[in-house]
Amino acid sequence: MARRGRRKGGPRYKKVSLSLPKRLYSILNGIAMGDERKLNRLIKGILEEKLQEATVAELEAYITGSSEEEEQTAEAKEVKAEETQEA
């Protein structure tokens, strides 16, 4: 009979801290009725739901796409400006 590998001890989940804008924090805190435990559960639920729907490419775009996205929007604005000038 094959033996299972030894499981490492310690917590099952990794602890992560994140910075939120004050406005977003106050909205989420209001939904959680000021309870920090409910707030953490709410944020965890939102993240899990978004991660289940997202593809790896979409998640990578969050890391690398911010500068590319800004360039694309700037180019789109330039094209629109040129079109309005021509008309």
PDB file of C-alpha atoms in Angstrom:
ATOM      1  CA  MET A   1       0.000   0.000   0.000  1.00  0.00           C
ATOM      2  CA  ALA A   2       1.355   3.398  -0.964  1.00  0.00           C
ATOM      3  CA  ARG A   3       2.067   5.893   1.782  1.00  0.00           C
ATOM      4  CA  ARG A   4       0.827   9.424   1.615  1.00  0.00           C
ATOM      5  CA  GLY A   5       3.292  12.246   1.860  1.00  0.00           C
ATOM      6  CA  ARG A   6       3.472  14.157   5.098  1.00  0.00           C
ATOM      7  CA  ARG A   7       1.351  17.295   5.134  1.00  0.00           C
ATOM      8  CA  LYS A   8       3.061  20.448   6.301  1.00  0.00           C
ATOM      9  CA  GLY A   9       1.736  21.959   9.487  1.00  0.00           C
ATOM     10  CA  GLY A  10       0.494  25.470   9.893  1.00  0.00           C
ATOM     11  CA  PRO A  11      -2.495  27.399   8.655  1.00  0.00           C
ATOM     12  CA  ARG A  12      -4.327  26.197   5.586  1.00  0.00           C
ATOM     13  CA  TYR A  13      -4.699  29.668   4.117  1.00  0.00           C
ATOM     14  CA  LYS A  14      -2.130  32.384   3.487  1.00  0.00           C
ATOM     15  CA  LYS A  15      -2.802  35.763   5.032  1.00  0.00           C
ATOM     16  CA  VAL A  16      -2.918  38.686   2.609  1.00  0.00           C
ATOM     17  CA  SER A  17      -3.322  42.370   3.332  1.00  0.00           C
ATOM     18  CA  LEU A  18      -4.531  44.839   0.747  1.00  0.00           C
ATOM     19  CA  SER A  19      -5.031  48.562   0.528  1.00  0.00           C
ATOM     20  CA  LEU A  20      -8.459  49.862  -0.425  1.00  0.00           C
ATOM     21  CA  PRO A  21      -9.552  53.387  -1.242  1.00  0.00           C
ATOM     22  CA  LYS A  22     -11.401  54.949   1.706  1.00  0.00           C
ATOM     23  CA  ARG A  23     -14.619  55.245  -0.252  1.00  0.00           C
ATOM     24  CA  LEU A  24     -14.648  51.568  -1.237  1.00  0.00           C
ATOM     25  CA  TYR A  25     -13.722  50.537   2.300  1.00  0.00           C
ATOM     26  CA  SER A  26     -16.542  52.583   3.798  1.00  0.00           C
ATOM     27  CA  ILE A  27     -19.064  51.061   1.365  1.00  0.00           C
ATOM     28  CA  LEU A  28     -17.946  47.506   2.117  1.00  0.00           C
ATOM     29  CA  ASN A  29     -17.756  48.231   5.843  1.00  0.00           C
ATOM     30  CA  GLY A  30     -21.314  49.575   5.734  1.00  0.00           C
ATOM     31  CA  ILE A  31     -22.529  46.412   4.015  1.00  0.00           C
ATOM     32  CA  ALA A  32     -20.764  44.353   6.705  1.00  0.00           C
ATOM     33  CA  MET A  33     -22.401  46.536   9.400  1.00  0.00           C
ATOM     34  CA  GLY A  34     -19.044  47.461  10.913  1.00  0.00           C
ATOM     35  CA  ASP A  35     -18.141  43.859  11.770  1.00  0.00           C
ATOM     36  CA  GLU A  36     -14.559  43.108  10.720  1.00  0.00           C
ATOM     37  CA  ARG A  37     -15.202  39.381  10.436  1.00  0.00           C
ATOM     38  CA  LYS A  38     -18.134  39.970   8.077  1.00  0.00           C
ATOM     39  CA  LEU A  39     -16.041  42.459   6.113  1.00  0.00           C
ATOM     40  CA  ASN A  40     -13.268  39.891   5.620  1.00  0.00           C
ATOM     41  CA  ARG A  41     -15.811  37.254   4.589  1.00  0.00           C
ATOM     42  CA  LEU A  42     -17.406  39.706   2.128  1.00  0.00           C
ATOM     43  CA  ILE A  43     -14.078  40.620   0.515  1.00  0.00           C
ATOM     44  CA  LYS A  44     -13.046  36.957   0.355  1.00  0.00           C
ATOM     45  CA  GLY A  45     -16.350  36.043  -1.319  1.00  0.00           C
ATOM     46  CA  ILE A  46     -16.026  38.811  -3.891  1.00  0.00           C
ATOM     47  CA  LEU A  47     -12.458  37.783  -4.754  1.00  0.00           C
ATOM     48  CA  GLU A  48     -13.302  34.083  -5.014  1.00  0.00           C
ATOM     49  CA  GLU A  49     -16.268  34.809  -7.288  1.00  0.00           C
ATOM     50  CA  LYS A  50     -14.193  37.021  -9.594  1.00  0.00           C
ATOM     51  CA  LEU A  51     -11.321  34.523  -9.716  1.00  0.00           C
ATOM     52  CA  GLN A  52     -13.632  31.665 -10.688  1.00  0.00           C
ATOM     53  CA  GLU A  53     -14.909  33.650 -13.673  1.00  0.00           C
ATOM     54  CA  ALA A  54     -11.530  35.007 -14.815  1.00  0.00           C
ATOM     55  CA  THR A  55      -9.056  33.325 -17.133  1.00  0.00           C
ATOM     56  CA  VAL A  56      -5.315  33.271 -16.559  1.00  0.00           C
ATOM     57  CA  ALA A  57      -4.813  35.711 -19.445  1.00  0.00           C
ATOM     58  CA  GLU A  58      -7.224  38.191 -17.860  1.00  0.00           C
ATOM     59  CA  LEU A  59      -5.429  37.930 -14.531  1.00  0.00           C
ATOM     60  CA  GLU A  60      -2.052  38.451 -16.194  1.00  0.00           C
ATOM     61  CA  ALA A  61      -3.488  41.533 -17.888  1.00  0.00           C
ATOM     62  CA  TYR A  62      -3.948  43.107 -14.453  1.00  0.00           C
ATOM     63  CA  ILE A  63      -0.196  42.859 -13.906  1.00  0.00           C
ATOM     64  CA  THR A  64       1.121  43.768 -17.353  1.00  0.00           C
ATOM     65  CA  GLY A  65      -1.845  45.438 -19.005  1.00  0.00           C
ATOM     66  CA  SER A  66      -2.082  48.644 -17.007  1.00  0.00           C
ATOM     67  CA  SER A  67       0.532  50.494 -19.077  1.00  0.00           C
ATOM     68  CA  GLU A  68      -0.618  48.859 -22.332  1.00  0.00           C
ATOM     69  CA  GLU A  69      -4.228  49.742 -21.578  1.00  0.00           C
ATOM     70  CA  GLU A  70      -3.310  53.386 -21.001  1.00  0.00           C
ATOM     71  CA  GLU A  71      -1.481  53.459 -24.345  1.00  0.00           C
ATOM     72  CA  GLN A  72      -4.486  51.963 -26.147  1.00  0.00           C
ATOM     73  CA  THR A  73      -6.892  54.487 -24.643  1.00  0.00           C
ATOM     74  CA  ALA A  74      -4.538  57.343 -25.562  1.00  0.00           C
ATOM     75  CA  GLU A  75      -4.328  56.061 -29.148  1.00  0.00           C
ATOM     76  CA  ALA A  76      -8.114  55.729 -29.337  1.00  0.00           C
ATOM     77  CA  LYS A  77      -8.525  59.317 -28.147  1.00  0.00           C
ATOM     78  CA  GLU A  78      -6.068  60.533 -30.795  1.00  0.00           C
ATOM     79  CA  VAL A  79      -7.952  58.676 -33.535  1.00  0.00           C
ATOM     80  CA  LYS A  80     -11.272  60.142 -32.399  1.00  0.00           C
ATOM     81  CA  ALA A  81      -9.757  63.626 -32.306  1.00  0.00           C
ATOM     82  CA  GLU A  82      -8.443  63.206 -35.862  1.00  0.00           C
ATOM     83  CA  GLU A  83     -11.842  61.966 -37.070  1.00  0.00           C
ATOM     84  CA  THR A  84     -13.649  64.947 -35.571  1.00  0.00           C
ATOM     85  CA  GLN A  85     -11.142  67.367 -37.114  1.00  0.00           C
ATOM     86  CA  GLU A  86     -11.590  65.802 -40.559  1.00  0.00           C
ATOM     87  CA  ALA A  87     -15.380  66.018 -40.382  1.00  0.00           C
TER      88      ALA A  87
END
